[in-house]
Amino acid sequence: MAIVVDMHKHISTATEGRSYFPWQQRWHVCMNWAYGKEARKQGDPRDPEALYPRQDIRMADPEGKWAVQDMDEGGVDVSICLPIDYSFSHGSESSIGIEEKQQHLAEMQEKYPGRIIGFAGPDPRRPGAPDIMARGIKEYGLKGLKLIPKAGYYMWQEEV
């Protein structure tokens, strides 16, 4: 029987008062929740400002239990879990840095062996990005590298 692999999953580590995303990304998510396709299907738009204080917590899964439950319900055997480092490209830091995000994915990989595979993923323009990526692989045991060119760089740039 074939193994079903989800090649692109995120597990947010946000907790009360600690944001996974920089404020601009959180606002973008709230605008989508308020005015996006699903919101339009439901009728009246919601107020993105009312959604904003709860956005991180609403998406958070620091223990990974919802991610694994989602995998079970969808018949997914293993998920490649990727960190998001939008702080550099958005110009403001989230309160949970890329190092901590990578460490969290390593913990999820250890907690759910064979189900969660964590990748490293600093923005290559971030100062120290090669060292951050190397720590993710060598020290934390992550299994690959996730690059997000839509954050504002091109694959042919020297730092990549």
mmCIF file of C-alpha atoms in Angstrom:
data_model
loop_
_atom_site.group_PDB
_atom_site.id
_atom_site.type_symbol
_atom_site.label_atom_id
_atom_site.label_comp_id
_atom_site.label_asym_id
_atom_site.label_seq_id
_atom_site.Cartn_x
_atom_site.Cartn_y
_atom_site.Cartn_z
ATOM 1 C CA MET A 1 0.000 0.000 0.000
ATOM 2 C CA ALA A 2 1.220 3.524 -0.805
ATOM 3 C CA ILE A 3 2.320 5.955 1.883
ATOM 4 C CA VAL A 4 0.389 9.231 1.868
ATOM 5 C CA VAL A 5 2.683 12.208 2.452
ATOM 6 C CA ASP A 6 1.604 15.795 3.118
ATOM 7 C CA MET A 7 4.552 17.748 1.715
ATOM 8 C CA HIS A 8 3.570 21.125 3.203
ATOM 9 C CA LYS A 9 2.299 21.480 6.757
ATOM 10 C CA HIS A 10 2.839 24.123 9.442
ATOM 11 C CA ILE A 11 2.540 23.723 13.196
ATOM 12 C CA SER A 12 2.349 27.092 14.930
ATOM 13 C CA THR A 13 3.855 27.435 18.396
ATOM 14 C CA ALA A 14 2.045 30.628 19.368
ATOM 15 C CA THR A 15 0.945 31.000 22.968
ATOM 16 C CA GLU A 16 -0.809 33.816 24.806
ATOM 17 C CA GLY A 17 1.366 36.909 24.329
ATOM 18 C CA ARG A 18 3.897 35.193 22.016
ATOM 19 C CA SER A 19 3.281 35.489 18.289
ATOM 20 C CA TYR A 20 4.454 33.050 15.629
ATOM 21 C CA PHE A 21 4.005 35.608 12.842
ATOM 22 C CA PRO A 22 5.044 39.272 12.574
ATOM 23 C CA TRP A 23 2.130 41.675 12.993
ATOM 24 C CA GLN A 24 1.801 42.300 9.234
ATOM 25 C CA GLN A 25 1.277 38.600 8.512
ATOM 26 C CA ARG A 26 -1.242 38.279 11.352
ATOM 27 C CA TRP A 27 -3.150 41.261 9.931
ATOM 28 C CA HIS A 28 -3.115 39.692 6.442
ATOM 29 C CA VAL A 29 -4.623 36.473 7.877
ATOM 30 C CA CYS A 30 -7.336 38.459 9.687
ATOM 31 C CA MET A 31 -8.207 40.394 6.524
ATOM 32 C CA ASN A 32 -8.564 37.090 4.676
ATOM 33 C CA TRP A 33 -10.762 35.675 7.447
ATOM 34 C CA ALA A 34 -12.895 38.828 7.378
ATOM 35 C CA TYR A 35 -13.194 39.419 3.642
ATOM 36 C CA GLY A 36 -11.842 36.353 1.822
ATOM 37 C CA LYS A 37 -13.699 33.764 -0.219
ATOM 38 C CA GLU A 38 -14.959 31.752 2.771
ATOM 39 C CA ALA A 39 -16.111 34.902 4.578
ATOM 40 C CA ARG A 40 -18.042 36.013 1.483
ATOM 41 C CA LYS A 41 -19.789 32.616 1.318
ATOM 42 C CA GLN A 42 -21.028 33.115 4.877
ATOM 43 C CA GLY A 43 -22.549 36.507 4.100
ATOM 44 C CA ASP A 44 -21.654 39.486 6.243
ATOM 45 C CA PRO A 45 -17.954 40.282 6.520
ATOM 46 C CA ARG A 46 -16.406 40.226 9.953
ATOM 47 C CA ASP A 47 -14.284 42.923 11.546
ATOM 48 C CA PRO A 48 -10.573 42.062 11.094
ATOM 49 C CA GLU A 49 -9.709 44.179 14.149
ATOM 50 C CA ALA A 50 -11.929 41.957 16.291
ATOM 51 C CA LEU A 51 -10.179 38.850 14.926
ATOM 52 C CA TYR A 52 -6.632 40.164 15.327
ATOM 53 C CA PRO A 53 -6.116 39.659 19.097
ATOM 54 C CA ARG A 54 -7.019 35.965 18.785
ATOM 55 C CA GLN A 55 -5.423 35.173 15.426
ATOM 56 C CA ASP A 56 -2.232 33.495 16.668
ATOM 57 C CA ILE A 57 -3.977 31.447 19.349
ATOM 58 C CA ARG A 58 -6.705 30.382 16.920
ATOM 59 C CA MET A 59 -4.088 28.868 14.597
ATOM 60 C CA ALA A 60 -1.757 27.575 17.316
ATOM 61 C CA ASP A 61 -1.000 23.915 17.953
ATOM 62 C CA PRO A 62 2.076 23.926 20.211
ATOM 63 C CA GLU A 63 1.621 20.253 21.169
ATOM 64 C CA GLY A 64 1.008 19.100 17.587
ATOM 65 C CA LYS A 65 -2.109 17.166 18.564
ATOM 66 C CA TRP A 66 -4.406 18.940 16.085
ATOM 67 C CA ALA A 67 -1.921 18.426 13.271
ATOM 68 C CA VAL A 68 -1.745 14.690 13.929
ATOM 69 C CA GLN A 69 -5.526 14.471 14.329
ATOM 70 C CA ASP A 70 -5.898 16.262 10.988
ATOM 71 C CA MET A 71 -3.463 13.778 9.435
ATOM 72 C CA ASP A 72 -5.399 10.819 10.872
ATOM 73 C CA GLU A 73 -8.733 12.157 9.616
ATOM 74 C CA GLY A 74 -7.273 12.801 6.155
ATOM 75 C CA GLY A 75 -5.510 9.455 5.852
ATOM 76 C CA VAL A 76 -2.065 11.079 5.850
ATOM 77 C CA ASP A 77 0.771 8.864 7.062
ATOM 78 C CA VAL A 78 3.533 11.469 7.353
ATOM 79 C CA SER A 79 3.766 15.267 7.085
ATOM 80 C CA ILE A 80 6.699 17.457 6.159
ATOM 81 C CA CYS A 81 6.424 20.346 8.630
ATOM 82 C CA LEU A 82 7.914 23.682 7.707
ATOM 83 C CA PRO A 83 8.782 26.766 9.736
ATOM 84 C CA ILE A 84 7.785 30.230 8.562
ATOM 85 C CA ASP A 85 10.364 33.026 8.780
ATOM 86 C CA TYR A 86 8.492 36.092 7.559
ATOM 87 C CA SER A 87 9.985 38.403 10.184
ATOM 88 C CA PHE A 88 12.910 39.489 8.015
ATOM 89 C CA SER A 89 10.825 40.110 4.888
ATOM 90 C CA HIS A 90 8.048 41.904 6.777
ATOM 91 C CA GLY A 91 10.456 44.193 8.621
ATOM 92 C CA SER A 92 9.311 43.307 12.135
ATOM 93 C CA GLU A 93 10.182 40.341 14.282
ATOM 94 C CA SER A 94 7.635 37.898 15.606
ATOM 95 C CA SER A 95 8.125 37.105 19.282
ATOM 96 C CA ILE A 96 8.957 33.498 18.373
ATOM 97 C CA GLY A 97 12.152 33.510 16.327
ATOM 98 C CA ILE A 98 13.239 31.106 13.622
ATOM 99 C CA GLU A 99 15.589 29.231 15.975
ATOM 100 C CA GLU A 100 12.728 28.511 18.368
ATOM 101 C CA LYS A 101 10.474 27.506 15.471
ATOM 102 C CA GLN A 102 13.091 25.033 14.279
ATOM 103 C CA GLN A 103 13.545 23.655 17.808
ATOM 104 C CA HIS A 104 9.783 23.192 18.077
ATOM 105 C CA LEU A 105 9.681 21.207 14.832
ATOM 106 C CA ALA A 106 12.499 19.021 16.158
ATOM 107 C CA GLU A 107 10.413 18.386 19.290
ATOM 108 C CA MET A 108 7.368 17.498 17.158
ATOM 109 C CA GLN A 109 9.518 15.166 15.063
ATOM 110 C CA GLU A 110 10.671 13.418 18.253
ATOM 111 C CA LYS A 111 7.170 13.362 19.776
ATOM 112 C CA TYR A 112 5.590 11.890 16.630
ATOM 113 C CA PRO A 113 8.328 9.703 15.099
ATOM 114 C CA GLY A 114 7.566 8.583 11.576
ATOM 115 C CA ARG A 115 4.606 10.972 11.380
ATOM 116 C CA ILE A 116 6.235 14.424 11.509
ATOM 117 C CA ILE A 117 9.361 15.321 9.570
ATOM 118 C CA GLY A 118 10.665 18.792 10.381
ATOM 119 C CA PHE A 119 12.568 21.064 8.020
ATOM 120 C CA ALA A 120 14.800 24.075 8.714
ATOM 121 C CA GLY A 121 13.851 27.326 7.045
ATOM 122 C CA PRO A 122 15.506 30.660 7.775
ATOM 123 C CA ASP A 123 15.089 33.450 5.249
ATOM 124 C CA PRO A 124 18.443 33.247 3.400
ATOM 125 C CA ARG A 125 18.827 37.047 3.659
ATOM 126 C CA ARG A 126 18.648 36.888 7.453
ATOM 127 C CA PRO A 127 22.032 37.559 9.063
ATOM 128 C CA GLY A 128 23.477 34.208 10.114
ATOM 129 C CA ALA A 129 21.021 32.201 7.983
ATOM 130 C CA PRO A 130 23.565 29.520 6.974
ATOM 131 C CA ASP A 131 24.411 28.899 10.636
ATOM 132 C CA ILE A 132 20.733 28.834 11.624
ATOM 133 C CA MET A 133 20.022 26.307 8.876
ATOM 134 C CA ALA A 134 23.047 24.183 9.817
ATOM 135 C CA ARG A 135 21.982 24.098 13.486
ATOM 136 C CA GLY A 136 18.540 23.015 12.407
ATOM 137 C CA ILE A 137 19.982 20.038 10.550
ATOM 138 C CA LYS A 138 23.018 19.119 12.675
ATOM 139 C CA GLU A 139 21.888 19.989 16.211
ATOM 140 C CA TYR A 140 18.103 19.681 16.080
ATOM 141 C CA GLY A 141 17.931 16.762 13.636
ATOM 142 C CA LEU A 142 15.726 18.433 11.044
ATOM 143 C CA LYS A 143 15.661 16.650 7.707
ATOM 144 C CA GLY A 144 15.638 19.313 5.010
ATOM 145 C CA LEU A 145 15.436 22.988 4.063
ATOM 146 C CA LYS A 146 12.343 25.040 3.212
ATOM 147 C CA LEU A 147 12.852 28.216 1.185
ATOM 148 C CA ILE A 148 10.032 30.719 0.661
ATOM 149 C CA PRO A 149 10.943 32.866 -2.377
ATOM 150 C CA LYS A 150 7.617 34.729 -2.195
ATOM 151 C CA ALA A 151 9.078 36.389 0.911
ATOM 152 C CA GLY A 152 10.965 38.618 -1.517
ATOM 153 C CA TYR A 153 14.092 36.975 -2.873
ATOM 154 C CA TYR A 154 15.047 35.020 -5.969
ATOM 155 C CA MET A 155 16.592 31.558 -6.083
ATOM 156 C CA TRP A 156 19.598 32.838 -8.054
ATOM 157 C CA GLN A 157 20.633 35.388 -5.418
ATOM 158 C CA GLU A 158 24.054 34.768 -3.876
ATOM 159 C CA GLU A 159 22.753 34.407 -0.287
ATOM 160 C CA VAL A 160 20.365 31.642 -1.384
#
